[in-house]
Short mmCIF file of C-alpha atoms in Angstrom, two decimals:
data_model
loop_
_atom_site.label_atom_id
_atom_site.label_comp_id
_atom_site.label_asym_id
_atom_site.label_seq_id
_atom_site.Cartn_x
_atom_site.Cartn_y
_atom_site.Cartn_z
CA MET L 3 132.24 112.63 68.59
CA HIS L 4 131.32 110.42 71.54
CA SER L 5 131.57 106.65 71.66
CA LEU L 6 128.48 104.48 72.05
CA THR L 7 129.57 103.61 75.61
CA GLU L 8 130.04 107.28 76.53
CA GLU L 9 126.57 108.10 75.18
CA ASN L 10 125.03 105.28 77.22
CA TYR L 11 126.69 106.63 80.37
CA LEU L 12 125.47 110.18 79.75
CA LYS L 13 121.93 108.99 79.10
CA SER L 14 121.93 106.82 82.24
CA ILE L 15 123.23 109.69 84.39
CA TYR L 16 120.55 111.96 82.90
CA HIS L 17 117.73 109.54 83.76
CA LEU L 18 119.12 108.66 87.22
CA SER L 19 119.53 112.34 88.11
CA ASN L 20 115.85 113.16 87.49
CA ASP L 21 116.62 114.80 84.13
CA GLY L 22 119.93 116.29 85.25
CA GLY L 23 118.78 117.82 88.53
CA THR L 24 120.55 115.78 91.23
CA ALA L 25 123.92 114.10 91.84
CA VAL L 26 124.17 110.37 91.08
CA SER L 27 126.36 107.82 92.88
CA THR L 28 128.87 105.58 91.12
CA ASN L 29 127.06 102.49 92.46
CA ASN L 30 123.74 103.63 90.95
CA ILE L 31 125.40 104.11 87.57
CA ALA L 32 127.09 100.68 87.81
CA GLU L 33 123.71 99.07 88.57
CA ALA L 34 121.93 100.89 85.72
CA ILE L 35 124.58 99.98 83.16
CA ASN L 36 125.13 96.51 84.64
CA THR L 37 128.88 96.82 85.09
CA LYS L 38 131.48 96.96 87.89
CA ALA L 39 131.94 100.13 89.95
CA SER L 40 135.67 100.18 89.06
CA SER L 41 134.83 100.31 85.32
CA VAL L 42 132.37 103.13 86.00
CA THR L 43 135.05 105.15 87.83
CA ASP L 44 137.41 104.87 84.83
CA MET L 45 134.70 106.06 82.42
CA LEU L 46 133.66 108.93 84.71
CA LYS L 47 137.23 110.24 84.74
CA LYS L 48 137.22 110.17 80.93
CA LEU L 49 133.86 111.98 80.74
CA ALA L 50 135.06 114.59 83.25
CA GLU L 51 138.20 115.22 81.14
CA LYS L 52 135.95 115.86 78.12
CA GLY L 53 133.92 118.39 80.13
CA LEU L 54 130.73 116.30 80.01
CA ILE L 55 130.29 115.68 83.75
CA ASN L 56 131.29 117.12 87.11
CA TYR L 57 132.90 114.31 89.08
CA ILE L 58 134.34 114.50 92.58
CA LYS L 59 135.13 111.16 94.22
CA TYR L 60 132.56 110.15 96.90
CA GLN L 61 130.35 113.18 96.09
CA GLY L 62 128.45 111.82 93.12
CA VAL L 63 128.20 112.89 89.50
CA THR L 64 126.30 115.69 87.76
CA LEU L 65 126.13 116.55 84.07
CA THR L 66 127.68 119.75 82.76
CA ASP L 67 125.58 121.81 80.34
CA LYS L 68 127.51 120.17 77.49
CA GLY L 69 126.90 116.68 78.91
CA LYS L 70 123.21 117.38 79.52
CA GLY L 71 122.82 118.63 75.95
CA THR L 72 124.36 115.42 74.60
CA ALA L 73 122.16 113.25 76.85
CA ILE L 74 118.97 115.08 75.79
CA ASP L 75 119.96 114.66 72.12
CA ILE L 76 120.24 110.87 72.63
CA VAL L 77 116.89 110.79 74.46
CA ARG L 78 115.31 112.76 71.59
CA LYS L 79 116.59 110.28 68.98
CA HIS L 80 115.51 107.27 71.07
CA ARG L 81 111.95 108.56 71.46
CA LEU L 82 111.57 109.59 67.81
CA TRP L 83 112.70 106.12 66.70
CA GLU L 84 110.15 104.57 69.08
CA VAL L 85 107.37 106.63 67.44
CA PHE L 86 108.59 105.51 64.00
CA LEU L 87 108.71 101.83 64.99
CA VAL L 88 105.18 101.87 66.46
CA GLU L 89 103.42 104.15 63.96
CA LYS L 90 105.14 103.19 60.70
CA LEU L 91 106.42 99.62 61.23
CA ASN L 92 103.56 98.38 63.45
CA PHE L 93 105.67 97.28 66.40
CA LYS L 94 103.88 97.11 69.77
CA TRP L 95 104.85 99.60 72.48
CA ASP L 96 106.49 96.80 74.52
CA GLU L 97 108.75 95.76 71.59
CA VAL L 98 110.51 98.99 70.66
CA HIS L 99 112.84 99.93 73.53
CA ASP L 100 115.77 97.63 72.70
CA ILE L 101 115.66 98.45 68.98
CA ALA L 102 115.57 102.20 69.73
CA GLU L 103 118.58 101.69 72.04
CA GLU L 104 120.58 100.76 68.93
CA LEU L 105 119.11 103.38 66.60
CA GLU L 106 119.66 106.27 69.07
CA HIS L 107 123.42 106.21 68.34
CA ILE L 108 123.07 107.13 64.65
CA LYS L 109 125.01 110.41 64.27
CA SER L 110 123.25 112.07 61.30
CA ASP L 111 121.45 115.26 62.41
CA ILE L 112 119.73 115.68 59.04
CA LEU L 113 118.32 112.13 59.26
CA ILE L 114 116.79 112.89 62.68
CA GLU L 115 115.36 116.22 61.48
CA ARG L 116 113.76 114.52 58.47
CA LEU L 117 112.51 111.67 60.66
CA GLU L 118 110.84 114.19 63.00
CA GLU L 119 109.26 116.01 60.04
CA PHE L 120 108.12 112.71 58.47
CA LEU L 121 106.40 111.75 61.75
CA GLY L 122 104.61 115.12 61.97
CA ASN L 123 106.76 116.58 64.79
CA PRO L 124 105.44 114.34 67.59
CA LYS L 125 105.60 115.70 71.15
CA VAL L 126 105.41 112.35 72.98
CA ASP L 127 106.69 108.82 72.36
CA PRO L 128 104.50 105.66 72.47
CA HIS L 129 104.92 105.50 76.27
CA GLY L 130 103.83 109.10 76.82
CA ASP L 131 107.37 110.41 77.44
CA LEU L 132 108.00 113.92 76.15
CA ILE L 133 110.19 114.33 73.05
CA PRO L 134 112.53 117.35 73.23
CA ASP L 135 112.83 119.56 70.16
CA LYS L 136 116.14 120.04 68.31
CA TYR L 137 117.08 122.78 70.80
CA GLY L 138 116.64 120.36 73.72
CA LYS L 139 113.45 122.02 74.98
CA PHE L 140 110.56 119.93 76.34
CA ASN L 141 106.94 120.97 75.91
CA LYS L 142 106.11 120.31 79.57
CA LYS L 143 102.82 118.77 80.61
CA GLU L 144 102.14 117.80 84.19
CA LEU L 145 101.21 114.15 84.67
CA VAL L 146 100.01 112.60 87.94
CA ARG L 147 100.58 109.04 89.14
CA ILE L 148 97.34 107.13 89.78
CA SER L 149 98.68 106.38 93.28
CA LYS L 150 98.52 110.16 94.00
CA MET L 151 94.95 110.61 92.75
CA GLU L 152 91.89 110.97 94.99
CA VAL L 153 88.84 108.72 94.82
CA GLY L 154 86.45 110.24 92.26
CA GLN L 155 89.17 111.92 90.20
CA SER L 156 89.26 111.25 86.45
CA GLY L 157 91.83 111.70 83.72
CA THR L 158 93.45 110.28 80.59
CA ILE L 159 96.27 107.72 80.57
CA SER L 160 99.15 109.70 79.08
CA GLY L 161 102.34 107.93 80.08
CA VAL L 162 104.19 105.28 82.05
CA SER L 163 107.28 105.53 84.25
CA GLU L 164 108.10 101.81 83.96
CA HIS L 165 109.03 100.65 80.46
CA SER L 166 109.57 96.91 80.94
CA ALA L 167 107.86 94.66 78.39
CA SER L 168 106.11 92.71 81.18
CA PHE L 169 104.55 95.90 82.62
CA LEU L 170 103.41 97.17 79.20
CA GLN L 171 101.90 93.75 78.42
CA TYR L 172 100.12 93.84 81.81
CA LEU L 173 98.59 97.23 80.93
CA GLU L 174 97.54 96.07 77.48
CA LYS L 175 95.90 92.96 78.91
CA ASN L 176 93.87 95.16 81.26
CA GLY L 177 92.93 97.69 78.56
CA LEU L 178 95.02 100.42 80.23
CA THR L 179 96.64 101.94 77.14
CA LEU L 180 97.45 105.55 76.20
CA GLY L 181 94.44 107.74 75.58
CA LYS L 182 92.02 105.70 77.72
CA LYS L 183 89.88 107.68 80.18
CA ILE L 184 89.93 106.40 83.77
CA THR L 185 88.19 107.27 87.04
CA VAL L 186 89.47 106.21 90.47
CA LEU L 187 86.57 104.40 92.17
CA ASP L 188 88.28 103.15 95.33
CA VAL L 189 91.62 102.45 97.00
CA ILE L 190 91.84 99.19 98.96
CA GLU L 191 93.19 99.92 102.42
CA PHE L 192 94.83 96.49 102.87
CA ASP L 193 97.35 96.65 100.01
CA SER L 194 96.75 100.07 98.36
CA SER L 195 95.54 98.44 95.13
CA VAL L 196 93.26 100.74 93.14
CA ILE L 197 89.85 100.07 91.58
CA LEU L 198 89.39 102.01 88.34
CA GLU L 199 86.61 102.53 85.87
CA VAL L 200 87.91 102.09 82.31
CA ASN L 201 85.53 101.99 79.31
CA ASN L 202 82.53 101.57 81.65
CA LYS L 203 84.14 98.50 83.25
CA GLU L 204 85.90 98.04 86.58
CA ALA L 205 89.59 97.11 86.70
CA THR L 206 91.71 96.54 89.80
CA ILE L 207 95.41 97.36 89.57
CA SER L 208 98.22 96.78 92.05
CA ARG L 209 99.88 99.52 94.10
CA GLU L 210 103.01 99.13 91.93
CA ALA L 211 101.01 99.59 88.71
CA ALA L 212 99.27 102.65 90.20
CA LYS L 213 102.69 104.19 90.95
CA ASN L 214 103.85 103.74 87.35
CA LEU L 215 100.78 104.79 85.38
CA LEU L 216 100.70 108.53 84.57
CA ILE L 217 97.49 110.49 84.09
CA LEU L 218 96.70 113.86 82.53
CA LEU L 219 93.94 115.33 84.72
#
């Protein structure tokens, strides 16, 4: 059994390490969890003793297989709860993150399995993030940032890499929601903002928005 704090650390390390692939610094973890570096060091020692992370002072942190498995399980629960909140309780996609942060710590495996079944075994959450199965496997699909697309390329909005409520509200206001077809019409040289065609209308988005909007080509 892991404490809520331990689970939050493992999940943060997982996300910061590009899904467990690279080492993460103590300062980055402190910033993500909004706590002091000294508190982070104490927790990392505890997680290392439990065999959940590899931790060598000044060399960064990586997840062990056991730690990565726990982190993916928390991510799975978080994303399934987000689907439930949007599809069954009519929350908006910008309202569900904080609630799912609380629900993700529920320990019952059978509850999560029945939740997944009840939802029809969804593969993505309301933000387009992949939901791992109960074995921790992701059904990979390659998504491209609009900022990496060429003029004339088209695709479907299938995810976001920024989950803040303000960004999701910005997208909604501009009609840039999941499932919408877009075409890149032009990239403005001055500030790299992008002109898109969405639903036969033109929309201009900032460089920052283009970096965080993910497209299935």
